[in-house]
């Protein structure tokens, strides 16, 4: 069965610091997809990125970057020069390929607090 | 903008009094989901619709029901809310035209039970 672990339940940083959120996953499938979602205090989950298991290239989007390493089953998320608006709960999720309904297995989430 | 809309944003009901939460979407997605999220926890899937096919998670209480009268709308009915049902309820949609598309979430309805 699939599983996603986010070992860091809470992280606190000061604005402009870099911060990395860890995500480790387990799956028996060779084809799968990994996601990150952001949940600000207002409550909605905002989709950030989708990565498939055959694409290990790192991705950068502005201050956000993602490091996917199949060898360690990790999909870590780094925020560079953090800002107060980055304060949120971040969820990593896994979807096994072709599952009926695009089902997600969520990690427990990491609460990031960025202090001014 | 195309989106997933949940109403109301906040809902207060009395213990045991039926309540309905609504979700609509303009994305024309064929899959719709309902999640329950309690404080400091990940969202927990209650059920989902693939088109009109209803799929219930094994551990979803019978107290929770859902209706999807058409592609755009989906409702969550809680027949006899208990104090333990106080939570954020999230609706999401995705397209199954291609594999493993991301789910798109509404803003959620925060349910309180008096």
Coordinates of C-alpha atoms in Angstrom, one line a residue:
Chain A
X1 CA 0.0 0.0 0.0
X2 CA 1.1 3.5 -0.6
X3 CA 2.2 5.9 2.1
X4 CA 3.5 9.4 2.4
X5 CA 5.5 10.7 5.3
X6 CA 6.2 14.3 6.2
X7 CA 8.4 14.0 9.3
X8 CA 8.4 17.7 10.1
X9 CA 5.2 18.6 11.7
X10 CA 6.1 22.3 12.2
X11 CA 8.9 24.5 11.0
X12 CA 9.5 28.1 12.1
X13 CA 11.8 30.4 10.2
X14 CA 12.5 34.1 10.0
X15 CA 11.7 35.9 6.8
X16 CA 14.3 35.6 4.1
X17 CA 15.6 32.3 5.3
X18 CA 15.6 29.3 3.0
X19 CA 13.5 26.3 4.2
X20 CA 13.2 22.8 2.9
X21 CA 10.1 20.6 3.6
X22 CA 10.8 16.9 3.4
X23 CA 8.6 14.3 1.9
X24 CA 9.2 10.5 1.7
X25 CA 6.9 8.1 0.0
X26 CA 6.3 4.4 -0.4
X27 CA 4.7 2.7 -3.3
X28 CA 5.1 -0.6 -5.1
X29 CA 4.1 0.9 -8.4
X30 CA 6.8 1.9 -10.9
X31 CA 4.6 4.6 -12.3
X32 CA 3.2 7.2 -10.0
X33 CA 2.8 10.9 -9.5
X34 CA 3.8 13.2 -6.7
X35 CA 2.1 16.4 -5.7
X36 CA 2.6 19.4 -3.4
X37 CA -0.3 21.4 -2.1
X38 CA -0.3 24.6 0.0
X39 CA -3.1 25.2 2.6
X40 CA -3.0 28.8 3.9
X41 CA -5.0 29.8 7.0
X42 CA -8.0 30.6 4.9
X43 CA -8.4 26.8 4.3
X44 CA -8.3 26.1 0.6
X45 CA -5.8 23.6 -0.8
X46 CA -3.8 25.2 -3.6
X47 CA -2.1 22.9 -6.1
X48 CA 1.6 23.7 -6.5
X49 CA 3.2 20.9 -8.6
X50 CA 2.8 17.5 -10.1
X51 CA 5.7 15.3 -11.0
X52 CA 5.7 11.8 -12.5
X53 CA 8.0 9.0 -11.5
X54 CA 9.9 9.0 -14.8
X55 CA 10.9 12.7 -14.6
X56 CA 13.7 13.2 -12.0
X57 CA 14.6 16.6 -13.2
X58 CA 14.5 19.2 -10.5
X59 CA 12.0 22.0 -11.0
X60 CA 12.2 25.6 -10.1
X61 CA 9.3 28.1 -10.1
X62 CA 10.3 31.5 -8.8
X63 CA 11.3 31.0 -5.1
X64 CA 10.0 27.5 -5.1
X65 CA 12.0 24.4 -6.1
X66 CA 11.5 20.7 -5.9
X67 CA 14.1 17.9 -5.6
X68 CA 12.9 14.5 -6.7
X69 CA 15.1 11.5 -5.9
X70 CA 13.8 8.1 -6.6
X71 CA 16.9 6.5 -5.0
X72 CA 15.7 7.8 -1.6
X73 CA 12.0 7.9 -2.4
X74 CA 11.9 11.6 -1.6
X75 CA 10.3 14.7 -3.1
X76 CA 11.5 17.6 -1.1
X77 CA 10.3 21.2 -1.5
X78 CA 12.5 24.2 -0.9
X79 CA 11.4 27.8 -0.5
X80 CA 14.1 30.3 -1.0
X81 CA 14.1 33.7 0.7
X82 CA 10.9 32.8 2.6
X83 CA 8.2 35.4 3.1
X84 CA 5.4 35.8 5.7
X85 CA 2.9 34.9 2.9
X86 CA 4.5 31.5 2.7
X87 CA 3.1 30.7 6.1
X88 CA 0.8 27.7 5.6
X89 CA 0.4 24.0 5.9
X90 CA 2.1 22.1 3.1
X91 CA 0.9 18.7 2.0
X92 CA 2.8 16.2 -0.1
X93 CA 0.7 13.6 -1.9
X94 CA 1.1 10.5 -4.0
X95 CA -1.1 9.1 -6.8
X96 CA -0.4 5.7 -8.3
X97 CA -0.7 5.6 -12.0
X98 CA -4.1 4.8 -13.6
X99 CA -5.9 4.5 -10.3
X100 CA -9.6 5.0 -10.9
X101 CA -10.4 8.5 -9.9
X102 CA -7.0 10.2 -9.5
X103 CA -7.0 9.3 -5.9
X104 CA -4.4 10.9 -3.6
X105 CA -2.6 9.6 -0.6
X106 CA -1.7 12.6 1.6
X107 CA 1.2 13.0 4.0
X108 CA 0.4 14.5 7.4
X109 CA 1.4 18.0 6.4
X110 CA 4.1 20.4 7.6
X111 CA 3.1 23.7 9.2
X112 CA 5.5 26.4 8.1
X113 CA 5.5 29.6 10.1
X114 CA 7.5 32.5 8.6
X115 CA 8.1 35.3 11.1
X116 CA 8.9 38.8 10.1
Chain B
X1 CA -12.4 32.2 -13.7
X2 CA -13.2 28.5 -13.7
X3 CA -13.3 27.2 -10.1
X4 CA -14.7 25.0 -7.4
X5 CA -17.2 26.9 -5.2
X6 CA -18.4 25.7 -1.8
X7 CA -21.3 27.1 0.1
X8 CA -21.6 28.2 2.7
X9 CA -18.2 29.1 3.9
X10 CA -19.2 28.6 7.6
X11 CA -22.1 26.4 8.7
X12 CA -23.4 26.1 12.2
X13 CA -25.9 23.4 13.0
X14 CA -27.4 21.7 16.1
X15 CA -26.5 18.3 17.4
X16 CA -28.6 15.8 15.4
X17 CA -30.1 18.4 13.0
X18 CA -29.5 17.4 9.3
X19 CA -27.3 19.7 7.3
X20 CA -26.3 19.9 3.7
X21 CA -23.1 21.3 2.2
X22 CA -22.9 22.2 -1.4
X23 CA -20.2 22.3 -4.1
X24 CA -20.3 23.5 -7.6
X25 CA -17.7 23.6 -10.3
X26 CA -17.2 25.3 -13.6
X27 CA -14.2 23.1 -14.7
X28 CA -16.4 20.5 -16.2
X29 CA -14.5 17.8 -14.4
X30 CA -15.9 14.3 -14.3
X31 CA -14.6 13.4 -10.9
X32 CA -15.8 15.1 -7.7
X33 CA -14.6 14.4 -4.1
X34 CA -15.6 15.2 -0.6
X35 CA -13.0 15.3 2.2
X36 CA -13.3 15.8 5.9
X37 CA -10.4 17.7 7.5
X38 CA -10.0 18.0 11.3
X39 CA -7.6 20.3 12.9
X40 CA -3.9 19.6 12.3
X41 CA -4.7 16.6 10.2
X42 CA -4.5 15.8 6.5
X43 CA -7.8 15.7 4.5
X44 CA -9.6 12.4 4.8
X45 CA -11.5 11.2 1.7
X46 CA -15.2 10.4 2.4
X47 CA -16.3 9.5 -1.1
X48 CA -16.0 10.5 -4.7
X49 CA -18.1 10.4 -7.9
X50 CA -16.6 9.3 -11.1
X51 CA -19.3 10.8 -13.4
X52 CA -22.4 9.4 -11.8
X53 CA -20.8 6.4 -10.2
X54 CA -20.6 6.8 -6.4
X55 CA -17.7 5.4 -4.5
X56 CA -17.8 5.3 -0.8
X57 CA -14.7 4.9 1.4
X58 CA -14.9 1.8 3.6
X59 CA -14.6 3.8 6.8
X60 CA -17.0 6.6 5.9
X61 CA -19.9 6.6 8.5
X62 CA -23.4 5.9 7.2
X63 CA -24.3 9.3 8.6
X64 CA -22.7 10.8 5.6
X65 CA -24.4 10.7 2.3
X66 CA -23.8 12.4 -1.1
X67 CA -25.7 13.4 -4.2
X68 CA -24.5 14.5 -7.6
X69 CA -27.5 15.6 -9.6
X70 CA -25.4 16.8 -12.5
X71 CA -21.8 17.3 -13.6
X72 CA -21.6 20.7 -11.9
X73 CA -23.1 20.1 -8.5
X74 CA -22.4 17.8 -5.6
X75 CA -23.9 17.8 -2.1
X76 CA -22.8 16.4 1.2
X77 CA -25.6 15.5 3.6
X78 CA -25.0 14.7 7.2
X79 CA -28.1 13.1 8.5
X80 CA -27.6 13.4 12.2
X81 CA -24.4 15.5 13.0
X82 CA -22.6 14.6 16.1
X83 CA -20.0 16.7 17.9
X84 CA -17.3 14.6 16.3
X85 CA -18.4 15.8 12.9
X86 CA -17.2 19.3 13.5
X87 CA -14.5 19.9 10.9
X88 CA -13.6 21.5 7.6
X89 CA -15.3 19.9 4.6
X90 CA -13.4 20.2 1.3
X91 CA -14.8 19.5 -2.1
X92 CA -12.4 18.8 -5.0
X93 CA -12.6 18.0 -8.7
X94 CA -10.4 16.4 -11.2
X95 CA -10.4 15.4 -14.8
X96 CA -10.0 11.8 -15.7
X97 CA -9.5 12.5 -19.4
X98 CA -5.8 12.0 -18.6
X99 CA -4.1 10.0 -15.9
X100 CA -3.3 11.4 -12.5
X101 CA -4.4 15.0 -13.0
X102 CA -4.3 17.2 -9.9
X103 CA -7.3 17.7 -7.8
X104 CA -8.6 21.2 -7.6
X105 CA -10.1 22.2 -4.2
X106 CA -12.8 24.6 -3.1
X107 CA -12.3 27.0 -0.2
X108 CA -14.0 24.6 2.1
X109 CA -17.0 24.8 4.5
X110 CA -16.2 24.9 8.2
X111 CA -18.9 23.1 10.1
X112 CA -19.6 23.7 13.8
X113 CA -22.0 21.6 15.9
X114 CA -23.8 23.2 18.8

